PDB file of N, CA, C and O in Angstrom:
ATOM      1  N   LEU A 111     -19.755  -7.492   3.240  1.00 73.00           N
ATOM      2  CA  LEU A 111     -19.577  -6.065   3.086  1.00 73.00           C
ATOM      3  C   LEU A 111     -20.023  -5.500   1.648  1.00 73.00           C
ATOM      4  O   LEU A 111     -19.505  -6.117   0.582  1.00 73.00           O
ATOM      5  N   SER A 112     -20.843  -4.730   1.689  1.00 72.00           N
ATOM      6  CA  SER A 112     -21.336  -4.249   0.056  1.00 72.00           C
ATOM      7  C   SER A 112     -20.913  -2.767  -0.210  1.00 72.00           C
ATOM      8  O   SER A 112     -21.719  -2.000   0.614  1.00 72.00           O
ATOM      9  N   ILE A 113     -19.935  -2.462  -0.760  1.00 71.00           N
ATOM     10  CA  ILE A 113     -19.652  -1.073  -1.317  1.00 71.00           C
ATOM     11  C   ILE A 113     -19.496  -1.075  -2.733  1.00 71.00           C
ATOM     12  O   ILE A 113     -19.131   0.000  -3.208  1.00 71.00           O
ATOM     13  N   GLY A 114     -20.230  -1.811  -3.343  1.00 68.00           N
ATOM     14  CA  GLY A 114     -20.228  -1.761  -4.714  1.00 68.00           C
ATOM     15  C   GLY A 114     -21.473  -0.646  -5.291  1.00 68.00           C
ATOM     16  O   GLY A 114     -22.224  -0.296  -4.357  1.00 68.00           O
ATOM     17  N   GLN A 115     -21.148  -0.306  -6.510  1.00 65.00           N
ATOM     18  CA  GLN A 115     -22.097   0.755  -7.020  1.00 65.00           C
ATOM     19  C   GLN A 115     -21.939   2.039  -6.379  1.00 65.00           C
ATOM     20  O   GLN A 115     -22.911   2.778  -6.483  1.00 65.00           O
ATOM     21  N   ASN A 116     -20.871   2.382  -5.574  1.00 65.00           N
ATOM     22  CA  ASN A 116     -20.643   3.458  -5.033  1.00 65.00           C
ATOM     23  C   ASN A 116     -19.866   4.576  -5.748  1.00 65.00           C
ATOM     24  O   ASN A 116     -18.952   3.703  -6.635  1.00 65.00           O
ATOM     25  N   PRO A 117     -20.191   5.818  -5.629  1.00 62.00           N
ATOM     26  CA  PRO A 117     -19.349   6.532  -6.756  1.00 62.00           C
ATOM     27  C   PRO A 117     -17.934   6.739  -5.791  1.00 62.00           C
ATOM     28  O   PRO A 117     -17.314   7.985  -5.624  1.00 62.00           O
ATOM     29  N   LEU A 118     -16.986   5.748  -5.498  1.00 62.00           N
ATOM     30  CA  LEU A 118     -15.602   5.874  -5.185  1.00 62.00           C
ATOM     31  C   LEU A 118     -15.056   6.569  -6.309  1.00 62.00           C
ATOM     32  O   LEU A 118     -14.763   6.413  -7.412  1.00 62.00           O
ATOM     33  N   ALA A 119     -13.791   7.319  -5.684  1.00 60.00           N
ATOM     34  CA  ALA A 119     -12.917   8.110  -6.545  1.00 60.00           C
ATOM     35  C   ALA A 119     -11.843   6.934  -6.920  1.00 60.00           C
ATOM     36  O   ALA A 119     -10.715   7.416  -7.716  1.00 60.00           O
ATOM     37  N   GLY A 120     -11.408   5.853  -6.314  1.00 61.00           N
ATOM     38  CA  GLY A 120     -10.501   4.948  -6.496  1.00 61.00           C
ATOM     39  C   GLY A 120     -10.939   3.664  -5.986  1.00 61.00           C
ATOM     40  O   GLY A 120     -11.960   3.499  -5.455  1.00 61.00           O
ATOM     41  N   PRO A 121      -9.820   2.911  -5.787  1.00 66.00           N
ATOM     42  CA  PRO A 121     -10.066   1.755  -4.958  1.00 66.00           C
ATOM     43  C   PRO A 121     -10.624   1.648  -3.929  1.00 66.00           C
ATOM     44  O   PRO A 121     -10.470   2.585  -3.096  1.00 66.00           O
ATOM     45  N   PRO A 122     -11.430   0.797  -3.173  1.00 70.00           N
ATOM     46  CA  PRO A 122     -11.613   0.648  -1.844  1.00 70.00           C
ATOM     47  C   PRO A 122     -10.598   0.855  -0.875  1.00 70.00           C
ATOM     48  O   PRO A 122      -9.263   0.554  -1.153  1.00 70.00           O
ATOM     49  N   PRO A 123     -10.785   1.636   0.097  1.00 70.00           N
ATOM     50  CA  PRO A 123      -9.495   1.847   0.981  1.00 70.00           C
ATOM     51  C   PRO A 123      -9.027   0.703   1.615  1.00 70.00           C
ATOM     52  O   PRO A 123      -9.604  -0.254   2.080  1.00 70.00           O
ATOM     53  N   ALA A 124      -7.516   0.808   2.080  1.00 74.00           N
ATOM     54  CA  ALA A 124      -6.922  -0.397   2.315  1.00 74.00           C
ATOM     55  C   ALA A 124      -7.248  -0.535   4.001  1.00 74.00           C
ATOM     56  O   ALA A 124      -6.883  -1.865   4.554  1.00 74.00           O
ATOM     57  N   THR A 125      -8.054   0.455   4.545  1.00 78.00           N
ATOM     58  CA  THR A 125      -8.252  -0.045   6.102  1.00 78.00           C
ATOM     59  C   THR A 125      -8.964  -1.268   6.074  1.00 78.00           C
ATOM     60  O   THR A 125      -9.252  -1.675   7.349  1.00 78.00           O
ATOM     61  N   LEU A 126      -9.882  -1.639   4.899  1.00 81.00           N
ATOM     62  CA  LEU A 126     -10.650  -2.757   4.833  1.00 81.00           C
ATOM     63  C   LEU A 126     -10.223  -4.106   5.360  1.00 81.00           C
ATOM     64  O   LEU A 126     -10.651  -5.080   5.560  1.00 81.00           O
ATOM     65  N   ALA A 127      -8.762  -3.860   5.079  1.00 82.00           N
ATOM     66  CA  ALA A 127      -7.962  -5.062   5.547  1.00 82.00           C
ATOM     67  C   ALA A 127      -7.974  -5.454   6.958  1.00 82.00           C
ATOM     68  O   ALA A 127      -7.643  -6.750   7.044  1.00 82.00           O
ATOM     69  N   SER A 128      -8.153  -4.653   7.737  1.00 85.00           N
ATOM     70  CA  SER A 128      -8.312  -4.964   9.051  1.00 85.00           C
ATOM     71  C   SER A 128      -9.615  -5.760   9.473  1.00 85.00           C
ATOM     72  O   SER A 128      -9.540  -6.212  10.786  1.00 85.00           O
ATOM     73  N   LEU A 129     -10.623  -5.828   8.697  1.00 87.00           N
ATOM     74  CA  LEU A 129     -11.754  -6.766   8.814  1.00 87.00           C
ATOM     75  C   LEU A 129     -11.418  -8.063   8.343  1.00 87.00           C
ATOM     76  O   LEU A 129     -11.954  -8.754   7.524  1.00 87.00           O
ATOM     77  N   ARG A 130     -10.561  -8.855   9.298  1.00 86.00           N
ATOM     78  CA  ARG A 130     -10.059 -10.109   8.980  1.00 86.00           C
ATOM     79  C   ARG A 130     -11.105 -10.933   8.980  1.00 86.00           C
ATOM     80  O   ARG A 130     -10.927 -12.299   8.356  1.00 86.00           O
ATOM     81  N   ALA A 131     -12.251 -10.875   9.877  1.00 93.00           N
ATOM     82  CA  ALA A 131     -13.362 -11.806   9.546  1.00 93.00           C
ATOM     83  C   ALA A 131     -14.392 -11.653   8.228  1.00 93.00           C
ATOM     84  O   ALA A 131     -15.388 -12.463   8.561  1.00 93.00           O
ATOM     85  N   LEU A 132     -14.075 -10.779   7.780  1.00 94.00           N
ATOM     86  CA  LEU A 132     -14.960 -10.618   6.428  1.00 94.00           C
ATOM     87  C   LEU A 132     -14.975 -11.863   5.543  1.00 94.00           C
ATOM     88  O   LEU A 132     -14.187 -12.271   5.450  1.00 94.00           O
ATOM     89  N   GLU A 133     -16.424 -11.992   5.336  1.00 96.00           N
ATOM     90  CA  GLU A 133     -16.669 -13.192   4.644  1.00 96.00           C
ATOM     91  C   GLU A 133     -17.120 -13.088   3.038  1.00 96.00           C
ATOM     92  O   GLU A 133     -16.728 -13.680   2.275  1.00 96.00           O
ATOM     93  N   VAL A 134     -17.650 -11.843   2.927  1.00 96.00           N
ATOM     94  CA  VAL A 134     -18.301 -11.498   1.765  1.00 96.00           C
ATOM     95  C   VAL A 134     -17.759 -10.103   1.349  1.00 96.00           C
ATOM     96  O   VAL A 134     -18.285  -9.213   2.175  1.00 96.00           O
ATOM     97  N   LEU A 135     -17.442 -10.055   0.259  1.00 93.00           N
ATOM     98  CA  LEU A 135     -16.973  -8.376  -0.262  1.00 93.00           C
ATOM     99  C   LEU A 135     -17.416  -8.431  -1.739  1.00 93.00           C
ATOM    100  O   LEU A 135     -17.231  -8.828  -2.664  1.00 93.00           O
ATOM    101  N   ASP A 136     -18.487  -7.049  -1.770  1.00 92.00           N
ATOM    102  CA  ASP A 136     -18.978  -6.645  -3.104  1.00 92.00           C
ATOM    103  C   ASP A 136     -18.220  -5.320  -3.272  1.00 92.00           C
ATOM    104  O   ASP A 136     -18.779  -4.237  -2.602  1.00 92.00           O
ATOM    105  N   VAL A 137     -17.878  -5.051  -4.303  1.00 90.00           N
ATOM    106  CA  VAL A 137     -16.997  -4.039  -4.681  1.00 90.00           C
ATOM    107  C   VAL A 137     -17.476  -3.776  -6.218  1.00 90.00           C
ATOM    108  O   VAL A 137     -16.812  -3.010  -7.083  1.00 90.00           O
ATOM    109  N   SER A 138     -18.588  -4.178  -6.559  1.00 91.00           N
ATOM    110  CA  SER A 138     -18.886  -4.214  -8.044  1.00 91.00           C
ATOM    111  C   SER A 138     -19.170  -2.996  -8.399  1.00 91.00           C
ATOM    112  O   SER A 138     -19.536  -2.217  -7.848  1.00 91.00           O
ATOM    113  N   ALA A 139     -18.955  -2.680  -9.664  1.00 88.00           N
ATOM    114  CA  ALA A 139     -18.991  -1.365 -10.632  1.00 88.00           C
ATOM    115  C   ALA A 139     -18.273  -0.314  -9.964  1.00 88.00           C
ATOM    116  O   ALA A 139     -18.532   0.735  -9.902  1.00 88.00           O
ATOM    117  N   SER A 140     -17.043  -0.623  -9.274  1.00 85.00           N
ATOM    118  CA  SER A 140     -16.357   0.218  -8.534  1.00 85.00           C
ATOM    119  C   SER A 140     -15.078   0.303  -9.633  1.00 85.00           C
ATOM    120  O   SER A 140     -14.516  -0.422 -10.187  1.00 85.00           O
ATOM    121  N   PRO A 141     -14.450   1.495  -9.760  1.00 83.00           N
ATOM    122  CA  PRO A 141     -13.393   1.928 -10.609  1.00 83.00           C
ATOM    123  C   PRO A 141     -11.892   1.146 -10.179  1.00 83.00           C
ATOM    124  O   PRO A 141     -11.091   1.820  -9.630  1.00 83.00           O
ATOM    125  N   LEU A 142     -11.628  -0.054 -10.383  1.00 82.00           N
ATOM    126  CA  LEU A 142     -10.385  -0.553  -9.870  1.00 82.00           C
ATOM    127  C   LEU A 142      -9.396  -0.821 -10.912  1.00 82.00           C
ATOM    128  O   LEU A 142      -8.364  -0.319 -10.495  1.00 82.00           O
ATOM    129  N   GLN A 143      -9.634  -1.514 -11.883  1.00 82.00           N
ATOM    130  CA  GLN A 143      -8.589  -1.956 -12.956  1.00 82.00           C
ATOM    131  C   GLN A 143      -7.793  -3.072 -12.346  1.00 82.00           C
ATOM    132  O   GLN A 143      -7.275  -3.975 -13.100  1.00 82.00           O
ATOM    133  N   GLU A 144      -7.543  -3.211 -11.293  1.00 88.00           N
ATOM    134  CA  GLU A 144      -6.836  -4.267 -10.684  1.00 88.00           C
ATOM    135  C   GLU A 144      -7.279  -4.345  -9.085  1.00 88.00           C
ATOM    136  O   GLU A 144      -7.559  -3.408  -8.497  1.00 88.00           O
ATOM    137  N   LEU A 145      -7.161  -5.705  -8.737  1.00 91.00           N
ATOM    138  CA  LEU A 145      -7.726  -5.808  -7.202  1.00 91.00           C
ATOM    139  C   LEU A 145      -6.615  -5.365  -6.303  1.00 91.00           C
ATOM    140  O   LEU A 145      -5.176  -5.460  -6.499  1.00 91.00           O
ATOM    141  N   PRO A 146      -6.972  -4.464  -5.430  1.00 89.00           N
ATOM    142  CA  PRO A 146      -6.013  -3.872  -4.361  1.00 89.00           C
ATOM    143  C   PRO A 146      -5.235  -5.160  -3.673  1.00 89.00           C
ATOM    144  O   PRO A 146      -5.932  -6.088  -3.391  1.00 89.00           O
ATOM    145  N   PRO A 147      -4.241  -5.267  -3.399  1.00 90.00           N
ATOM    146  CA  PRO A 147      -3.278  -6.278  -2.811  1.00 90.00           C
ATOM    147  C   PRO A 147      -3.666  -6.646  -1.307  1.00 90.00           C
ATOM    148  O   PRO A 147      -3.428  -7.849  -0.835  1.00 90.00           O
ATOM    149  N   TRP A 148      -4.332  -5.579  -0.751  1.00 91.00           N
ATOM    150  CA  TRP A 148      -4.958  -5.908   0.691  1.00 91.00           C
ATOM    151  C   TRP A 148      -6.026  -7.002   0.649  1.00 91.00           C
ATOM    152  O   TRP A 148      -6.358  -7.679   1.826  1.00 91.00           O
ATOM    153  N   ILE A 149      -6.535  -7.362  -0.065  1.00 93.00           N
ATOM    154  CA  ILE A 149      -7.471  -8.253  -0.305  1.00 93.00           C
ATOM    155  C   ILE A 149      -6.931  -9.632   0.358  1.00 93.00           C
ATOM    156  O   ILE A 149      -7.680 -10.606   0.653  1.00 93.00           O
ATOM    157  N   ARG A 150      -5.859  -9.580  -0.156  1.00 93.00           N
ATOM    158  CA  ARG A 150      -5.064 -11.193  -0.001  1.00 93.00           C
ATOM    159  C   ARG A 150      -4.965 -11.466   1.286  1.00 93.00           C
ATOM    160  O   ARG A 150      -4.840 -12.396   2.103  1.00 93.00           O
ATOM    161  N   GLN A 151      -5.184 -10.294   2.389  1.00 93.00           N
ATOM    162  CA  GLN A 151      -5.107 -10.425   3.771  1.00 93.00           C
ATOM    163  C   GLN A 151      -6.451 -10.921   4.500  1.00 93.00           C
ATOM    164  O   GLN A 151      -6.680 -11.457   5.516  1.00 93.00           O
ATOM    165  N   LEU A 152      -7.524 -10.872   3.771  1.00 94.00           N
ATOM    166  CA  LEU A 152      -8.685 -11.555   3.852  1.00 94.00           C
ATOM    167  C   LEU A 152      -8.974 -12.998   3.925  1.00 94.00           C
ATOM    168  O   LEU A 152      -9.684 -13.613   3.277  1.00 94.00           O
ATOM    169  N   SER A 153      -8.314 -13.511   4.816  1.00 94.00           N
ATOM    170  CA  SER A 153      -8.397 -14.990   4.951  1.00 94.00           C
ATOM    171  C   SER A 153      -9.716 -15.727   5.000  1.00 94.00           C
ATOM    172  O   SER A 153      -9.608 -16.926   4.562  1.00 94.00           O
ATOM    173  N   ARG A 154     -10.608 -15.105   5.559  1.00 97.00           N
ATOM    174  CA  ARG A 154     -11.906 -15.897   5.613  1.00 97.00           C
ATOM    175  C   ARG A 154     -12.886 -15.498   4.694  1.00 97.00           C
ATOM    176  O   ARG A 154     -13.854 -15.795   4.531  1.00 97.00           O
ATOM    177  N   LEU A 155     -12.472 -14.801   3.530  1.00 97.00           N
ATOM    178  CA  LEU A 155     -13.351 -14.427   2.472  1.00 97.00           C
ATOM    179  C   LEU A 155     -13.734 -15.622   1.901  1.00 97.00           C
ATOM    180  O   LEU A 155     -12.620 -16.404   1.411  1.00 97.00           O
ATOM    181  N   THR A 156     -15.134 -15.611   1.554  1.00 98.00           N
ATOM    182  CA  THR A 156     -15.509 -16.820   0.822  1.00 98.00           C
ATOM    183  C   THR A 156     -16.250 -16.338  -0.529  1.00 98.00           C
ATOM    184  O   THR A 156     -16.146 -17.153  -1.459  1.00 98.00           O
ATOM    185  N   THR A 157     -16.486 -15.074  -0.732  1.00 98.00           N
ATOM    186  CA  THR A 157     -17.356 -14.553  -1.805  1.00 98.00           C
ATOM    187  C   THR A 157     -16.817 -13.069  -2.298  1.00 98.00           C
ATOM    188  O   THR A 157     -16.829 -12.007  -1.497  1.00 98.00           O
ATOM    189  N   LEU A 158     -16.296 -13.138  -3.191  1.00 97.00           N
ATOM    190  CA  LEU A 158     -15.708 -11.608  -3.866  1.00 97.00           C
ATOM    191  C   LEU A 158     -16.710 -11.388  -5.356  1.00 97.00           C
ATOM    192  O   LEU A 158     -16.587 -12.193  -6.106  1.00 97.00           O
ATOM    193  N   ASP A 159     -17.109 -10.184  -5.146  1.00 95.00           N
ATOM    194  CA  ASP A 159     -17.970  -9.879  -6.372  1.00 95.00           C
ATOM    195  C   ASP A 159     -17.205  -8.501  -6.744  1.00 95.00           C
ATOM    196  O   ASP A 159     -17.090  -7.461  -6.214  1.00 95.00           O
ATOM    197  N   VAL A 160     -16.622  -8.589  -8.317  1.00 93.00           N
ATOM    198  CA  VAL A 160     -16.057  -7.806  -8.861  1.00 93.00           C
ATOM    199  C   VAL A 160     -16.653  -7.445  -9.920  1.00 93.00           C
ATOM    200  O   VAL A 160     -15.704  -6.801 -11.068  1.00 93.00           O
ATOM    201  N   ARG A 161     -17.667  -7.553 -10.406  1.00 94.00           N
ATOM    202  CA  ARG A 161     -18.305  -7.342 -11.536  1.00 94.00           C
ATOM    203  C   ARG A 161     -18.314  -5.950 -12.089  1.00 94.00           C
ATOM    204  O   ARG A 161     -18.486  -4.908 -11.214  1.00 94.00           O
ATOM    205  N   ARG A 162     -18.083  -5.787 -13.495  1.00 92.00           N
ATOM    206  CA  ARG A 162     -18.120  -4.364 -14.103  1.00 92.00           C
ATOM    207  C   ARG A 162     -17.057  -3.504 -13.191  1.00 92.00           C
ATOM    208  O   ARG A 162     -17.705  -2.308 -12.816  1.00 92.00           O
ATOM    209  N   CYS A 163     -15.674  -3.983 -12.958  1.00 89.00           N
ATOM    210  CA  CYS A 163     -14.948  -3.189 -12.232  1.00 89.00           C
ATOM    211  C   CYS A 163     -13.957  -2.476 -13.274  1.00 89.00           C
ATOM    212  O   CYS A 163     -12.845  -1.812 -12.636  1.00 89.00           O
ATOM    213  N   GLY A 164     -13.829  -3.020 -14.429  1.00 89.00           N
ATOM    214  CA  GLY A 164     -12.798  -2.209 -15.376  1.00 89.00           C
ATOM    215  C   GLY A 164     -11.460  -3.314 -15.005  1.00 89.00           C
ATOM    216  O   GLY A 164     -10.470  -2.886 -15.675  1.00 89.00           O
ATOM    217  N   LEU A 165     -11.689  -4.367 -14.680  1.00 91.00           N
ATOM    218  CA  LEU A 165     -10.500  -5.306 -14.052  1.00 91.00           C
ATOM    219  C   LEU A 165      -9.839  -5.838 -15.387  1.00 91.00           C
ATOM    220  O   LEU A 165     -10.622  -6.364 -16.436  1.00 91.00           O
ATOM    221  N   ARG A 166      -8.481  -5.845 -15.565  1.00 90.00           N
ATOM    222  CA  ARG A 166      -7.781  -6.531 -16.689  1.00 90.00           C
ATOM    223  C   ARG A 166      -7.563  -7.734 -16.727  1.00 90.00           C
ATOM    224  O   ARG A 166      -7.465  -8.473 -17.582  1.00 90.00           O
ATOM    225  N   ASP A 167      -7.303  -8.241 -15.402  1.00 91.00           N
ATOM    226  CA  ASP A 167      -7.092  -9.546 -14.961  1.00 91.00           C
ATOM    227  C   ASP A 167      -7.376 -10.029 -13.601  1.00 91.00           C
ATOM    228  O   ASP A 167      -7.525  -8.947 -12.759  1.00 91.00           O
ATOM    229  N   LEU A 168      -7.202 -11.078 -13.394  1.00 93.00           N
ATOM    230  CA  LEU A 168      -7.371 -11.714 -11.866  1.00 93.00           C
ATOM    231  C   LEU A 168      -6.027 -12.127 -11.414  1.00 93.00           C
ATOM    232  O   LEU A 168      -5.595 -12.983 -11.938  1.00 93.00           O
ATOM    233  N   PRO A 169      -5.724 -11.714 -10.211  1.00 94.00           N
ATOM    234  CA  PRO A 169      -4.272 -12.096  -9.663  1.00 94.00           C
ATOM    235  C   PRO A 169      -4.355 -13.631  -9.346  1.00 94.00           C
ATOM    236  O   PRO A 169      -5.465 -14.083  -8.677  1.00 94.00           O
ATOM    237  N   ASP A 170      -3.206 -14.109  -9.612  1.00 95.00           N
ATOM    238  CA  ASP A 170      -3.004 -15.653  -9.227  1.00 95.00           C
ATOM    239  C   ASP A 170      -3.100 -15.776  -7.765  1.00 95.00           C
ATOM    240  O   ASP A 170      -3.552 -16.620  -7.281  1.00 95.00           O
ATOM    241  N   TRP A 171      -2.877 -14.688  -6.976  1.00 95.00           N
ATOM    242  CA  TRP A 171      -2.906 -15.041  -5.238  1.00 95.00           C
ATOM    243  C   TRP A 171      -4.297 -15.259  -5.086  1.00 95.00           C
ATOM    244  O   TRP A 171      -4.509 -15.523  -3.867  1.00 95.00           O
ATOM    245  N   LEU A 172      -5.440 -15.032  -5.795  1.00 95.00           N
ATOM    246  CA  LEU A 172      -6.751 -14.995  -5.490  1.00 95.00           C
ATOM    247  C   LEU A 172      -6.917 -17.076  -5.232  1.00 95.00           C
ATOM    248  O   LEU A 172      -7.642 -17.337  -4.110  1.00 95.00           O
ATOM    249  N   ALA A 173      -6.093 -17.553  -5.748  1.00 95.00           N
ATOM    250  CA  ALA A 173      -6.354 -19.139  -5.456  1.00 95.00           C
ATOM    251  C   ALA A 173      -5.595 -19.236  -4.266  1.00 95.00           C
ATOM    252  O   ALA A 173      -6.016 -20.546  -3.458  1.00 95.00           O
ATOM    253  N   ASP A 174      -4.811 -18.466  -3.454  1.00 96.00           N
ATOM    254  CA  ASP A 174      -4.026 -18.728  -1.994  1.00 96.00           C
ATOM    255  C   ASP A 174      -5.026 -18.406  -1.096  1.00 96.00           C
ATOM    256  O   ASP A 174      -4.715 -18.689   0.021  1.00 96.00           O
ATOM    257  N   LEU A 175      -6.175 -17.719  -1.250  1.00 96.00           N
ATOM    258  CA  LEU A 175      -7.118 -17.446  -0.146  1.00 96.00           C
ATOM    259  C   LEU A 175      -7.914 -18.481  -0.009  1.00 96.00           C
ATOM    260  O   LEU A 175      -8.766 -19.197  -0.678  1.00 96.00           O
ATOM    261  N   PRO A 176      -7.717 -19.244   1.358  1.00 97.00           N
ATOM    262  CA  PRO A 176      -8.181 -20.419   1.934  1.00 97.00           C
ATOM    263  C   PRO A 176      -9.770 -20.843   1.784  1.00 97.00           C
ATOM    264  O   PRO A 176     -10.051 -21.991   1.473  1.00 97.00           O
ATOM    265  N   ALA A 177     -10.329 -19.835   2.172  1.00 98.00           N
ATOM    266  CA  ALA A 177     -11.951 -19.823   2.103  1.00 98.00           C
ATOM    267  C   ALA A 177     -12.697 -19.461   1.013  1.00 98.00           C
ATOM    268  O   ALA A 177     -13.992 -19.660   0.736  1.00 98.00           O
ATOM    269  N   LEU A 178     -12.001 -18.791   0.147  1.00 98.00           N
ATOM    270  CA  LEU A 178     -12.655 -18.221  -1.154  1.00 98.00           C
ATOM    271  C   LEU A 178     -13.220 -19.258  -1.973  1.00 98.00           C
ATOM    272  O   LEU A 178     -12.308 -20.328  -2.364  1.00 98.00           O
ATOM    273  N   ARG A 179     -14.674 -19.239  -2.117  1.00 98.00           N
ATOM    274  CA  ARG A 179     -15.328 -20.230  -3.005  1.00 98.00           C
ATOM    275  C   ARG A 179     -16.115 -19.825  -4.352  1.00 98.00           C
ATOM    276  O   ARG A 179     -16.128 -20.525  -5.314  1.00 98.00           O
ATOM    277  N   THR A 180     -16.372 -18.166  -4.139  1.00 97.00           N
ATOM    278  CA  THR A 180     -17.019 -17.831  -5.281  1.00 97.00           C
ATOM    279  C   THR A 180     -16.552 -16.448  -5.754  1.00 97.00           C
ATOM    280  O   THR A 180     -16.207 -15.585  -4.731  1.00 97.00           O
ATOM    281  N   VAL A 181     -15.902 -16.229  -6.804  1.00 97.00           N
ATOM    282  CA  VAL A 181     -15.775 -15.175  -7.601  1.00 97.00           C
ATOM    283  C   VAL A 181     -16.621 -14.729  -8.669  1.00 97.00           C
ATOM    284  O   VAL A 181     -16.564 -15.495  -9.735  1.00 97.00           O
ATOM    285  N   THR A 182     -17.503 -13.312  -8.480  1.00 96.00           N
ATOM    286  CA  THR A 182     -18.060 -13.094  -9.493  1.00 96.00           C
ATOM    287  C   THR A 182     -17.276 -11.945 -10.331  1.00 96.00           C
ATOM    288  O   THR A 182     -17.210 -10.996  -9.768  1.00 96.00           O
ATOM    289  N   ALA A 183     -16.977 -12.201 -11.663  1.00 94.00           N
ATOM    290  CA  ALA A 183     -16.265 -11.040 -12.362  1.00 94.00           C
ATOM    291  C   ALA A 183     -16.436 -10.880 -13.695  1.00 94.00           C
ATOM    292  O   ALA A 183     -15.777 -10.315 -14.717  1.00 94.00           O
ATOM    293  N   VAL A 184     -17.872 -10.891 -13.969  1.00 94.00           N
ATOM    294  CA  VAL A 184     -18.376 -10.620 -15.393  1.00 94.00           C
ATOM    295  C   VAL A 184     -18.324  -9.286 -15.686  1.00 94.00           C
ATOM    296  O   VAL A 184     -18.601  -8.201 -14.630  1.00 94.00           O
ATOM    297  N   GLY A 185     -18.319  -8.832 -16.739  1.00 93.00           N
ATOM    298  CA  GLY A 185     -18.247  -7.356 -17.212  1.00 93.00           C
ATOM    299  C   GLY A 185     -16.993  -6.533 -17.196  1.00 93.00           C
ATOM    300  O   GLY A 185     -16.973  -5.427 -17.070  1.00 93.00           O
ATOM    301  N   ASN A 186     -16.111  -7.655 -16.923  1.00 90.00           N
ATOM    302  CA  ASN A 186     -14.458  -6.821 -16.904  1.00 90.00           C
ATOM    303  C   ASN A 186     -13.849  -7.191 -18.230  1.00 90.00           C
ATOM    304  O   ASN A 186     -14.245  -7.597 -19.461  1.00 90.00           O
ATOM    305  N   ASP A 187     -12.653  -6.615 -18.367  1.00 80.00           N
ATOM    306  CA  ASP A 187     -11.786  -6.576 -19.544  1.00 80.00           C
ATOM    307  C   ASP A 187     -10.641  -7.723 -19.493  1.00 80.00           C
ATOM    308  O   ASP A 187      -9.810  -7.286 -19.921  1.00 80.00           O
ATOM    309  N   THR A 188     -11.125  -8.608 -18.818  1.00 68.00           N
ATOM    310  CA  THR A 188     -10.079  -9.787 -18.778  1.00 68.00           C
ATOM    311  C   THR A 188      -9.669 -10.928 -19.824  1.00 68.00           C
ATOM    312  O   THR A 188      -9.085 -11.707 -19.504  1.00 68.00           O
ATOM    313  N   GLY A 189     -10.479 -10.453 -20.960  1.00 59.00           N
ATOM    314  CA  GLY A 189     -10.431 -11.156 -21.987  1.00 59.00           C
ATOM    315  C   GLY A 189     -10.208 -12.695 -22.055  1.00 59.00           C
ATOM    316  O   GLY A 189     -10.017 -13.544 -22.537  1.00 59.00           O
TER     317      GLY A 189
END
């Protein structure tokens, strides 16, 4: 699912957590600052693209997603 580079007024809606079979999520260039906690419910997620989202850090719980193999997070403020 690619919702990146959309003029969202905030983070992606939590209703996306109901997409339990989702494997790829692209929210690049969205105004996030932090990853929404509902992403941790996407147990089949293999690829997460969070480029240029203004993230300050990546949460530790990302490592708990069993299928996650690729996280693209360049262009953030993660220091």
